[in-house]
Short mmCIF file of C-alpha atoms and ligand atoms in Angstrom, two decimals:
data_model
loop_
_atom_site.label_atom_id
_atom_site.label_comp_id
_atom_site.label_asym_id
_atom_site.label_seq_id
_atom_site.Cartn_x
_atom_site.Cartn_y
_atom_site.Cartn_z
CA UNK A 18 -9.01 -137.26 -3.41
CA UNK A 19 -12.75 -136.56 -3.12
CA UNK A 20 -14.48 -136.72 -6.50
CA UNK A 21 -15.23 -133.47 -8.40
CA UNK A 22 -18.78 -132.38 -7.78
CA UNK A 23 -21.03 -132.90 -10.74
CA UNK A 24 -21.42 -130.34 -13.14
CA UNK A 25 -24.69 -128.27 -13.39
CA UNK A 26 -25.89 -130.29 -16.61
CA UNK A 27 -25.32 -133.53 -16.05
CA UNK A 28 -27.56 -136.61 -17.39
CA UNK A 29 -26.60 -140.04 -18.88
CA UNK A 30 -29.94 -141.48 -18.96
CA UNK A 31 -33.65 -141.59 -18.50
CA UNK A 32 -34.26 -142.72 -14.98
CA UNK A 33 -31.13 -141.80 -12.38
CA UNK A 34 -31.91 -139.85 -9.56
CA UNK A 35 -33.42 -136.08 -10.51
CA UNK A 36 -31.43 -133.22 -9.43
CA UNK A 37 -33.19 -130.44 -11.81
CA UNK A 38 -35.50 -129.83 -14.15
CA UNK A 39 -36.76 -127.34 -16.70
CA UNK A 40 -41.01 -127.85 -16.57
CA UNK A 41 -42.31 -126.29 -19.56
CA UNK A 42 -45.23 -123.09 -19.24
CA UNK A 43 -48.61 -122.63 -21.00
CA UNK A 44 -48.00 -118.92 -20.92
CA UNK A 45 -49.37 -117.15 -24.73
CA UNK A 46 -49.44 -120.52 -25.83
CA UNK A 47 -51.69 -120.73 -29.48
CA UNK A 48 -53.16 -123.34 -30.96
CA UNK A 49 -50.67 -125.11 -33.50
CA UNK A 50 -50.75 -124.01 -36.88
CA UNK A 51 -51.52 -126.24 -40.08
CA UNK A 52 -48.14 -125.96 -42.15
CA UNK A 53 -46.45 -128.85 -44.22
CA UNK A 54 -45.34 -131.04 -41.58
CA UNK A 55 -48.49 -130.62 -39.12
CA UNK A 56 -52.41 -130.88 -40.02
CA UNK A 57 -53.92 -130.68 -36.94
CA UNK A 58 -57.46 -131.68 -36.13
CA UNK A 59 -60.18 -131.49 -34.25
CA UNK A 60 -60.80 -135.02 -32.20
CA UNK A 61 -64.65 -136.44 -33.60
CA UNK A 62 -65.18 -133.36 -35.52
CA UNK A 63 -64.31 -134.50 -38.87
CA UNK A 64 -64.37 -131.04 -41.43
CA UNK A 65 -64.38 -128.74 -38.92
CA UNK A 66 -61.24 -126.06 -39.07
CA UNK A 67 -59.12 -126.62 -36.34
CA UNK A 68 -59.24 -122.93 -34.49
CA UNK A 69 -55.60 -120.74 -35.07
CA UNK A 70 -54.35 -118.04 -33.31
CA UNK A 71 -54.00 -117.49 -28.75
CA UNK A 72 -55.66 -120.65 -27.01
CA UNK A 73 -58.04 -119.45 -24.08
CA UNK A 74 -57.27 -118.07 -21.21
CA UNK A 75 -59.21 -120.35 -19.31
CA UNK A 76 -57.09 -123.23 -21.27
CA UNK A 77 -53.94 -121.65 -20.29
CA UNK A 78 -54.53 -121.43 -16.78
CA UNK A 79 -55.86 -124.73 -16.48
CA UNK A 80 -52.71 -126.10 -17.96
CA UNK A 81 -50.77 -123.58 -15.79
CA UNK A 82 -52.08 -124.84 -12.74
CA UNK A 83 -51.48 -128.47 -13.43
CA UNK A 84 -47.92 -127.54 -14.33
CA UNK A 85 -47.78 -125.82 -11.02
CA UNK A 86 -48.76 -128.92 -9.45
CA UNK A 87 -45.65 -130.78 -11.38
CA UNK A 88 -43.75 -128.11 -10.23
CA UNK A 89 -44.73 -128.48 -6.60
CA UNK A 90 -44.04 -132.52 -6.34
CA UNK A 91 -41.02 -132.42 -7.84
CA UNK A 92 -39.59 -129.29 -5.05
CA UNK A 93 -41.26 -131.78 -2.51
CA UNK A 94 -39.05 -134.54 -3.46
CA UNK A 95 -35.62 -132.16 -3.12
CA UNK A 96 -35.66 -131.57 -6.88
CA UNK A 97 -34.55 -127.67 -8.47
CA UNK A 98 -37.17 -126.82 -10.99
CA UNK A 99 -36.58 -123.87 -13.63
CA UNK A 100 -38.85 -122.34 -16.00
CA UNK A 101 -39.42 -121.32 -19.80
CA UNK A 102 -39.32 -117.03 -20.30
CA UNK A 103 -42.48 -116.09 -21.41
CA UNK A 104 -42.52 -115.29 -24.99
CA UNK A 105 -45.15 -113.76 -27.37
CA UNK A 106 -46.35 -116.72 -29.24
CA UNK A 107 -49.15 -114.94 -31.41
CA UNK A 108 -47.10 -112.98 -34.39
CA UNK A 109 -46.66 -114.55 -37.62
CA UNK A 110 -42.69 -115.20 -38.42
CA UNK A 111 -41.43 -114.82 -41.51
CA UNK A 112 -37.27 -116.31 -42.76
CA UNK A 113 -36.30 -116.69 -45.72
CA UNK A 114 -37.45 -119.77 -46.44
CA UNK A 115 -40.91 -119.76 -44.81
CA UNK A 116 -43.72 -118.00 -43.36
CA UNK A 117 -46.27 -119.13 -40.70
CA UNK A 118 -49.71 -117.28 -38.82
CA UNK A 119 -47.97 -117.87 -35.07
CA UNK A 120 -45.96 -120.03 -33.01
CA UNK A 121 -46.80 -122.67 -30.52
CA UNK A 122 -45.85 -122.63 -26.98
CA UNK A 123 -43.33 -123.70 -24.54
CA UNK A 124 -44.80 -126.66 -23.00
CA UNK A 125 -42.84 -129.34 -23.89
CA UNK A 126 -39.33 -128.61 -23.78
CA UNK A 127 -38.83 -132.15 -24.00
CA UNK A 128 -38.73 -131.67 -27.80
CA UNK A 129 -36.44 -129.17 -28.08
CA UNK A 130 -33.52 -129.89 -25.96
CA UNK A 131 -31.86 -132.90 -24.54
CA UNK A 132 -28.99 -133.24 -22.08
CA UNK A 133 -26.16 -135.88 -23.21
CA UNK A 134 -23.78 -136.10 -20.26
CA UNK A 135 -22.46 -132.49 -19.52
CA UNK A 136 -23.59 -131.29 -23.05
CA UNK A 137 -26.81 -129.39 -23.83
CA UNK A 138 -27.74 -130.43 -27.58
CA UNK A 139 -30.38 -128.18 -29.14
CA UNK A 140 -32.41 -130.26 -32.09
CA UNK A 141 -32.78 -128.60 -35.74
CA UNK A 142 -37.14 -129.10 -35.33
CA UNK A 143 -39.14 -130.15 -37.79
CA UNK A 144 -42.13 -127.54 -38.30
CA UNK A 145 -42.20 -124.33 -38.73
CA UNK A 146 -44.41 -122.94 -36.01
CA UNK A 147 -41.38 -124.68 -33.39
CA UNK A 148 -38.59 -123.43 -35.20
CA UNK A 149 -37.66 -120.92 -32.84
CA UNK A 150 -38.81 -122.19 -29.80
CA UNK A 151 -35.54 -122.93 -28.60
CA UNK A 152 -35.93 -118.93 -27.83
CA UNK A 153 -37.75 -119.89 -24.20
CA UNK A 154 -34.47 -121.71 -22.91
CA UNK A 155 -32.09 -119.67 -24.00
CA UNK A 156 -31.46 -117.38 -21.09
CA UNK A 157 -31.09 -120.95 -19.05
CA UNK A 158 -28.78 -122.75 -21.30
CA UNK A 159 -26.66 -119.30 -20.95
CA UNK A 160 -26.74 -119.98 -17.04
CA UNK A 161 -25.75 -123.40 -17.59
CA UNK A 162 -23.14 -122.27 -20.10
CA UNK A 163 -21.14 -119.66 -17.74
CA UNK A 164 -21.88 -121.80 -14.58
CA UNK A 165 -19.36 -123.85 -15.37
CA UNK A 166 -16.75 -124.58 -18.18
CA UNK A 167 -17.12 -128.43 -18.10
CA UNK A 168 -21.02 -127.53 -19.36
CA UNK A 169 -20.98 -128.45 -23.29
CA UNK A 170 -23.37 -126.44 -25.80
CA UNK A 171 -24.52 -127.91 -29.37
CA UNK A 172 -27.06 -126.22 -31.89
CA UNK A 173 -27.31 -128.89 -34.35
CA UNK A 174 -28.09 -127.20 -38.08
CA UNK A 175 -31.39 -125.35 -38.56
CA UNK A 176 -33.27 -126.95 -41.89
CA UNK A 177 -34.96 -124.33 -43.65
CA UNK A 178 -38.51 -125.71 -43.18
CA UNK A 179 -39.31 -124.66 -47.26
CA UNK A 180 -41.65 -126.32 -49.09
CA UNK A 181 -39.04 -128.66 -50.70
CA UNK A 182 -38.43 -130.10 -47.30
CA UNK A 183 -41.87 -131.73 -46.77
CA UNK A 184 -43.76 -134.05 -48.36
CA UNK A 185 -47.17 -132.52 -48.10
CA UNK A 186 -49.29 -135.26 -50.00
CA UNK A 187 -48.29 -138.05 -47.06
CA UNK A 188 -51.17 -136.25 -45.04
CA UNK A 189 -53.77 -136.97 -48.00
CA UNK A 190 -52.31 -140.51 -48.66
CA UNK A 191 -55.30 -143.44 -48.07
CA UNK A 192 -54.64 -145.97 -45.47
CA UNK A 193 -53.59 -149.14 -47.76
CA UNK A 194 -50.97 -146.86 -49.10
CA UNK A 195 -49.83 -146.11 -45.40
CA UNK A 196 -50.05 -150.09 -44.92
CA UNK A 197 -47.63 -150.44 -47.98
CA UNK A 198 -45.27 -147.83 -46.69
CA UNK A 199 -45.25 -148.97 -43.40
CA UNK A 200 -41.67 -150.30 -43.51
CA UNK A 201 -40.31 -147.54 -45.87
CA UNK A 202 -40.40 -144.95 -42.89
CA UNK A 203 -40.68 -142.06 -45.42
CA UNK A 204 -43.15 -139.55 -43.64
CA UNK A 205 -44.17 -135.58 -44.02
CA UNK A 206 -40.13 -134.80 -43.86
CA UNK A 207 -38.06 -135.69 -46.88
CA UNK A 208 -34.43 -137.09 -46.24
CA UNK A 209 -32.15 -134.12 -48.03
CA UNK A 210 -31.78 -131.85 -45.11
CA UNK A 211 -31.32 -133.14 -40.97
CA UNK A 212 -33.84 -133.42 -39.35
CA UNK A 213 -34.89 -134.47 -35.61
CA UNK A 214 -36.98 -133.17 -32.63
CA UNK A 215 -35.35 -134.01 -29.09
CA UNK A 216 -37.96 -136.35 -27.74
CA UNK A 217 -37.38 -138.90 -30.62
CA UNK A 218 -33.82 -139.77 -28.86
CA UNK A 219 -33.76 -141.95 -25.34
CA UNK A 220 -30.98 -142.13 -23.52
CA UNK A 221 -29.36 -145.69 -21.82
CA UNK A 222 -26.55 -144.33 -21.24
CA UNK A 223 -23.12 -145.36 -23.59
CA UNK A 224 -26.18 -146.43 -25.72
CA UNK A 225 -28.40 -143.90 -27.42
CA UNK A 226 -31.83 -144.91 -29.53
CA UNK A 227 -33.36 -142.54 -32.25
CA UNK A 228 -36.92 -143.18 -33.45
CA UNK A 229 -37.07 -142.54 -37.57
CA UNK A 230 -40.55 -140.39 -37.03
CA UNK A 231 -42.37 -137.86 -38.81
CA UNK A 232 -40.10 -135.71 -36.88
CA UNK A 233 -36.72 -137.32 -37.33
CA UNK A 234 -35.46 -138.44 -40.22
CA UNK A 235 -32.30 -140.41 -41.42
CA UNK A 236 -30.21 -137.71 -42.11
CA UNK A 237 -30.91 -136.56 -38.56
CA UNK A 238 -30.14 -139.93 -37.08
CA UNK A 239 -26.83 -139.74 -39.48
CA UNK A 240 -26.31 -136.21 -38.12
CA UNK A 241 -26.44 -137.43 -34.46
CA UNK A 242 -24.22 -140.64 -35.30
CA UNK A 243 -21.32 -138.26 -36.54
CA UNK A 244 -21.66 -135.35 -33.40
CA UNK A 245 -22.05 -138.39 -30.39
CA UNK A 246 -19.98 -141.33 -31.60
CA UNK A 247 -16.46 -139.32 -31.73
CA UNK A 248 -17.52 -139.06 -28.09
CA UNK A 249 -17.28 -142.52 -27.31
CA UNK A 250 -21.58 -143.26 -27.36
CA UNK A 251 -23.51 -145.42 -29.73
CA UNK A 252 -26.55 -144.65 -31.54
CA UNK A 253 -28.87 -146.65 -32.72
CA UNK A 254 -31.81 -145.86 -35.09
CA UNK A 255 -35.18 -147.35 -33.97
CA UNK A 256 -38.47 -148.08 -35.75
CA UNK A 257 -42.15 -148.80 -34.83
CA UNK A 258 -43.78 -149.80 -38.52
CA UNK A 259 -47.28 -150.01 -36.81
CA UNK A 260 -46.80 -146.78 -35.85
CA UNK A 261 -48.29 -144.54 -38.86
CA UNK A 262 -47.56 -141.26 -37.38
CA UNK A 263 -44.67 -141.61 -35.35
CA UNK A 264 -43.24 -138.68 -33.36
CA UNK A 265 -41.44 -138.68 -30.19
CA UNK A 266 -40.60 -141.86 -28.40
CA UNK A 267 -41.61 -141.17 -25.01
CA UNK A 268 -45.13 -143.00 -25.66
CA UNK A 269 -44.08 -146.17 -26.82
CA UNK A 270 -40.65 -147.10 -25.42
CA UNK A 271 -39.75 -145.93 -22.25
CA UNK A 272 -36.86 -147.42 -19.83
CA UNK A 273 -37.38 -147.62 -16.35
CA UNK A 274 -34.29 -148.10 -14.82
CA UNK A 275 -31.51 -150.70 -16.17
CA UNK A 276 -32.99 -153.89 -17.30
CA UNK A 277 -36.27 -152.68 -17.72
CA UNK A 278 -38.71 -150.96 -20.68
CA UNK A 279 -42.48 -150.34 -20.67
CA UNK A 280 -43.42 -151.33 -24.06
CA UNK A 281 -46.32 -150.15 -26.24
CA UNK A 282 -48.49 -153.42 -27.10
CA UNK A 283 -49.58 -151.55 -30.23
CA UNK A 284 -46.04 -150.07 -31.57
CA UNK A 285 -43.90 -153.22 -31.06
CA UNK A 286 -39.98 -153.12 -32.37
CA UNK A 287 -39.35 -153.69 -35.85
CA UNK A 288 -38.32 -157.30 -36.06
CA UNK A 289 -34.63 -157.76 -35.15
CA UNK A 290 -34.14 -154.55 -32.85
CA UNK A 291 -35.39 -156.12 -29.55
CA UNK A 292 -31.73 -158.25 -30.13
CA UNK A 293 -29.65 -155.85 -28.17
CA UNK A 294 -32.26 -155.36 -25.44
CA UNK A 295 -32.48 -159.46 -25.40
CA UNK A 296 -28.47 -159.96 -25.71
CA UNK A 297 -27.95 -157.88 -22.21
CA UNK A 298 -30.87 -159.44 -19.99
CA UNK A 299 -33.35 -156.23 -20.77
CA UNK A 300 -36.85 -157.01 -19.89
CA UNK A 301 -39.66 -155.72 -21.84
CA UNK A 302 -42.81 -155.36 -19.99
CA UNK A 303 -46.07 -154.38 -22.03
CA UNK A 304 -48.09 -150.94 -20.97
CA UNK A 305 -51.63 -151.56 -19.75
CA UNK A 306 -54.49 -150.30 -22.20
CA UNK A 307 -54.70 -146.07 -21.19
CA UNK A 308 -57.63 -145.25 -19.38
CA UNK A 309 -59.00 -143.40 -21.88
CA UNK A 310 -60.01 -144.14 -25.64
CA UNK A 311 -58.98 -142.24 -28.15
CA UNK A 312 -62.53 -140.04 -28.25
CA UNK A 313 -62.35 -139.61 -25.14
CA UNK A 314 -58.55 -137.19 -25.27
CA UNK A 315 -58.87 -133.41 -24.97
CA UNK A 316 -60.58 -132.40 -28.67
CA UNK A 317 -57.59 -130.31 -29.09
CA UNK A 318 -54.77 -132.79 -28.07
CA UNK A 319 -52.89 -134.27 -31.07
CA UNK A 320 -51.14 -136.93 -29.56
CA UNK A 321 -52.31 -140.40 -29.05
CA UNK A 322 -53.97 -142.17 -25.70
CA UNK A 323 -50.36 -143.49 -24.99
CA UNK A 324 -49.78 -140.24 -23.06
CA UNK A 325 -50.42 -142.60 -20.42
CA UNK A 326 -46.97 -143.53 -20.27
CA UNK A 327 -45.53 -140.98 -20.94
CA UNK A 328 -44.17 -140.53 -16.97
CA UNK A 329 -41.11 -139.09 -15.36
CA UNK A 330 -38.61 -140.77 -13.93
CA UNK A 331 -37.22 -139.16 -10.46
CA UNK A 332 -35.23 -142.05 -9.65
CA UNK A 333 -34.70 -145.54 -10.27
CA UNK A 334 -37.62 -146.91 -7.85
CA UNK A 335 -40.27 -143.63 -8.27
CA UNK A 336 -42.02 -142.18 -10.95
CA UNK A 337 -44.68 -139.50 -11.71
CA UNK A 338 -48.02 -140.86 -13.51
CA UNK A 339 -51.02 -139.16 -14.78
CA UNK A 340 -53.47 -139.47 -11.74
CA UNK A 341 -56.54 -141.31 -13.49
CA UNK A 342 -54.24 -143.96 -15.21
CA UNK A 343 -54.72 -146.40 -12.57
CA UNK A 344 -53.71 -149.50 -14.30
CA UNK A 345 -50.30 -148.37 -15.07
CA UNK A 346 -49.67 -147.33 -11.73
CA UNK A 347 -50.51 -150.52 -10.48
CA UNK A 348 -48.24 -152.32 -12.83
CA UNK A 349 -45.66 -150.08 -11.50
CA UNK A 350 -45.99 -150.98 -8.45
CA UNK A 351 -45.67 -154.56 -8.80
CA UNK A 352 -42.53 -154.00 -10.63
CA UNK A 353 -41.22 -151.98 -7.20
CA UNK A 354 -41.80 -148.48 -7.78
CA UNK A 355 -43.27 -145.95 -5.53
CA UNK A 356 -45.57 -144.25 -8.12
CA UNK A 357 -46.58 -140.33 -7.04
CA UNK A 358 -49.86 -139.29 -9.35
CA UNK A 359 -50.96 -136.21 -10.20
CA UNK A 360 -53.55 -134.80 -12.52
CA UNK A 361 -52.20 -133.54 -16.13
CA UNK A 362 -54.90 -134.06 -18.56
CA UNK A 363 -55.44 -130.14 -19.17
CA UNK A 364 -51.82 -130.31 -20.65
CA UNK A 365 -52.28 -133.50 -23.26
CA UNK A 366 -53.76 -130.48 -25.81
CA UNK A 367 -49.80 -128.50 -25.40
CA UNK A 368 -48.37 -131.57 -26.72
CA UNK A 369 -47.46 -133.78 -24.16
CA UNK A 370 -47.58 -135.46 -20.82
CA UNK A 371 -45.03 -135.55 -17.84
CA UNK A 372 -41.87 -136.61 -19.79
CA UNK A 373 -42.69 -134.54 -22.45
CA UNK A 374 -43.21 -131.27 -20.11
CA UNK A 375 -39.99 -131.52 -19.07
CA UNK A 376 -36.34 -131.44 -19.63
CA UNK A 377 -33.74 -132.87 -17.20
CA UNK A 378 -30.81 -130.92 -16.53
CA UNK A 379 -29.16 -132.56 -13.53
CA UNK A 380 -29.29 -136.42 -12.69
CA UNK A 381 -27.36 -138.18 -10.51
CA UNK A 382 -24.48 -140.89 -11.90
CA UNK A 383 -22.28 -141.30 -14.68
CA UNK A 384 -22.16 -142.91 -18.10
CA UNK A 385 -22.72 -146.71 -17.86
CA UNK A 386 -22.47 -149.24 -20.58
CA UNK A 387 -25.75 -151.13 -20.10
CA UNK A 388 -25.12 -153.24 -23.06
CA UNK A 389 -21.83 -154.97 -22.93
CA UNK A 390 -23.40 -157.29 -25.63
CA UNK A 391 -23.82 -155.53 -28.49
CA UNK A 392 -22.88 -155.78 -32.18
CA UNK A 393 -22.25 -151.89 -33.17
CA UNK A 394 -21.04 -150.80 -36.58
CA UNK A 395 -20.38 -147.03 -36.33
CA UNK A 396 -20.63 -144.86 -39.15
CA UNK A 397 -16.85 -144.28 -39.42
N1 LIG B 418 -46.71 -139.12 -30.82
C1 LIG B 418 -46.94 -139.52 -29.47
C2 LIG B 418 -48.25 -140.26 -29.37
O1 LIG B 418 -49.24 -139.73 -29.74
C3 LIG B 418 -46.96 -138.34 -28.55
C4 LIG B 418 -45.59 -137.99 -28.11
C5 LIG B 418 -45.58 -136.82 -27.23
N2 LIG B 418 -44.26 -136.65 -26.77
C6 LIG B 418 -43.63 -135.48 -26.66
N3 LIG B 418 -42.39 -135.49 -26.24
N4 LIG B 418 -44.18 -134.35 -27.02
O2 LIG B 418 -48.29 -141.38 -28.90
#
């Protein structure tokens, strides 16, 4: 019997061979608003309000165009790219339980949704300005949806984003108190309602890691436990204490293909969760220092100079790299991969790099069990 075809959402993991992809668009994209979970800043311009409201439209379409160029490689190399429906981003929105100036943008649907197998899972978000963002992708995940009834759909709760939920003063506390608290991993979010963004999950097939974050909280890892290990997968919560203001792991731990993780040499594992990675022959190899410093990122991009590795996998033996970051490419290349770079640095202020800019819909494979070796207590 030939085998069944595989169904239009289909991805076990980070790095198997790309089929399609959703690449996010700067279109009405504003600058992110300061709420409870998110003080922005200006980079070097200590005191000085961080602008609100539409971003420029020279800023747009210099982010458009570099998506564009995304776009472009990826329909060289055979790959089906869809995009975002352009929104209106610039009203304030108002539920119940919160109120905020505008929204954000669509850039990084990375954050929003993630594909587990044939099953689209939509995270709850964790600040208020992203809380319907989801709104972008919904016409695709209905096209996904109909095409095909072996396509699985999953909204996981909505928090209510009220006051109660965040911890505002973590944004004032001084930096010996964020030493002591390092291995607490209480952030902005509080733990009484669930709580994760997509990009704080990685996928390894069978095995699934969550990143506790200022984003994703226990009860969110405990919420993910009870939805993905009735279907036979295992999760395990991660931690990077030297990371102060974790969100989203796709800057400091990133697999390559099986056996092999780029590392962050200044977010290293809490001590004792490298054992499963050790147990089943995983090699860790350390990220190169990013091109640029950290004054030297977009004044308006939040995120840290470990955008640099923030790349997208296409297959197990290529990957897409922010042009200019020439010492990761080369490291990639040693370790066998054909690396294609392109410029992205007008998108870093959206939120995000490559992996970030992107959600995959369609890879090629099944689920594997990369880690035969592994001691796993489930929740149940
Ligand atoms: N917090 C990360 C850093 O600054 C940025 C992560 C961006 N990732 C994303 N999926 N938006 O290192």
């Amino acid at each position: 019997m030939r085998p069944l075809s595989l169904p239009p959402v289909n991805s076990w993991n980070e790095w198997d061979p790309l089929r399609e992809v959703v690449v996010g668009s700067a279109e009405n994209s504003c600058f992110e608003p300061t709420e409870p979970g998110n003080k922005p800043t200006i980079r070097n311009s200590p005191g000085t309000p961080f602008p609100t409201g539409r971003k420029s439209k020279e800023a747009i379409d210099l982010a458009n165009e570099e998506l564009a160029g995304l776009v472009a490689v990826l329909e060289s190399q055979g790959v089906t790219v869809r995009r975002p429906e352009p929104r209106n981003y610039a009203s304030p929105i108002r539920t119940p339980d919160f109120e905020v100036k505008n929204q954000y943008c669509a850039v990084c649907p990375r954050d929003v949704l993630i594909t587990i197998g044939n099953e689209i899972l939509e995270a709850t978000m964790s600040r208020r300005a992203r809380y319907f963002e989801y709104q972008a992708y919904r016409s695709l995940v209905y096209q996904y949806w109909n095409a095909d009834t072996r396509v699985a759909w999953t909204t996981a709760p909505k928090p209510s984003m009220a006051d109660e939920m965040y911890r505002e003063d973590f944004w004032a506390w001084p930096l010996e108190k964020r030493h002591a608290m390092m291995h607490s991993f209480e952030f902005c979010i509080h733990q009484n309602e669930v709580i994760f963004d997509a990009a704080d999950i990685s996928r390894f097939g069978t095995d699934i890691l969550v990143q506790e974050s200022m984003t994703t909280n226990r009860a969110g890892v405990r919420w993910l436990k009870r939805h993905l290990e009735p279907r036979g997968l295992r999760v395990h919560p991660v931690h990077f204490p030297l990371d102060l203001y974790p969100s989203h792991i796709d800057c400091t731990f990133v697999p390559l293909r099986p056996g092999l993780i780029l590392t962050n040499p200044d977010r290293p594992l809490r001590d004792g969760e490298e054992k499963m990675f050790l147990a089943n022959e995983w090699e860790f190899v350390e990220a190169p220092q990013p091109v640029l410093g950290n004054d030297e990122m977009p004044p308006y991009c939040q995120s840290s100079r470990w955008l640099s590795m923030n790349i997208l996998s296409i297959s197990p033996t290529k990957v897409i790299c922010e042009e200019q970051e020439t010492p990761l490419q080369r490291l990639l290349e040693k370790h066998g991969f054909e690396v294609l770079p392109i410029p992205f640095r007008n998108v870093f202020e959206y939120g995000g790099s490559l992996h970030c800019a992107t959600w995959d819909v369609r890879r090629e494979g099944n689920r594997e069990d990369y880690f035969p070796h592994v001691a796993y207590q489930p929740l149940t």
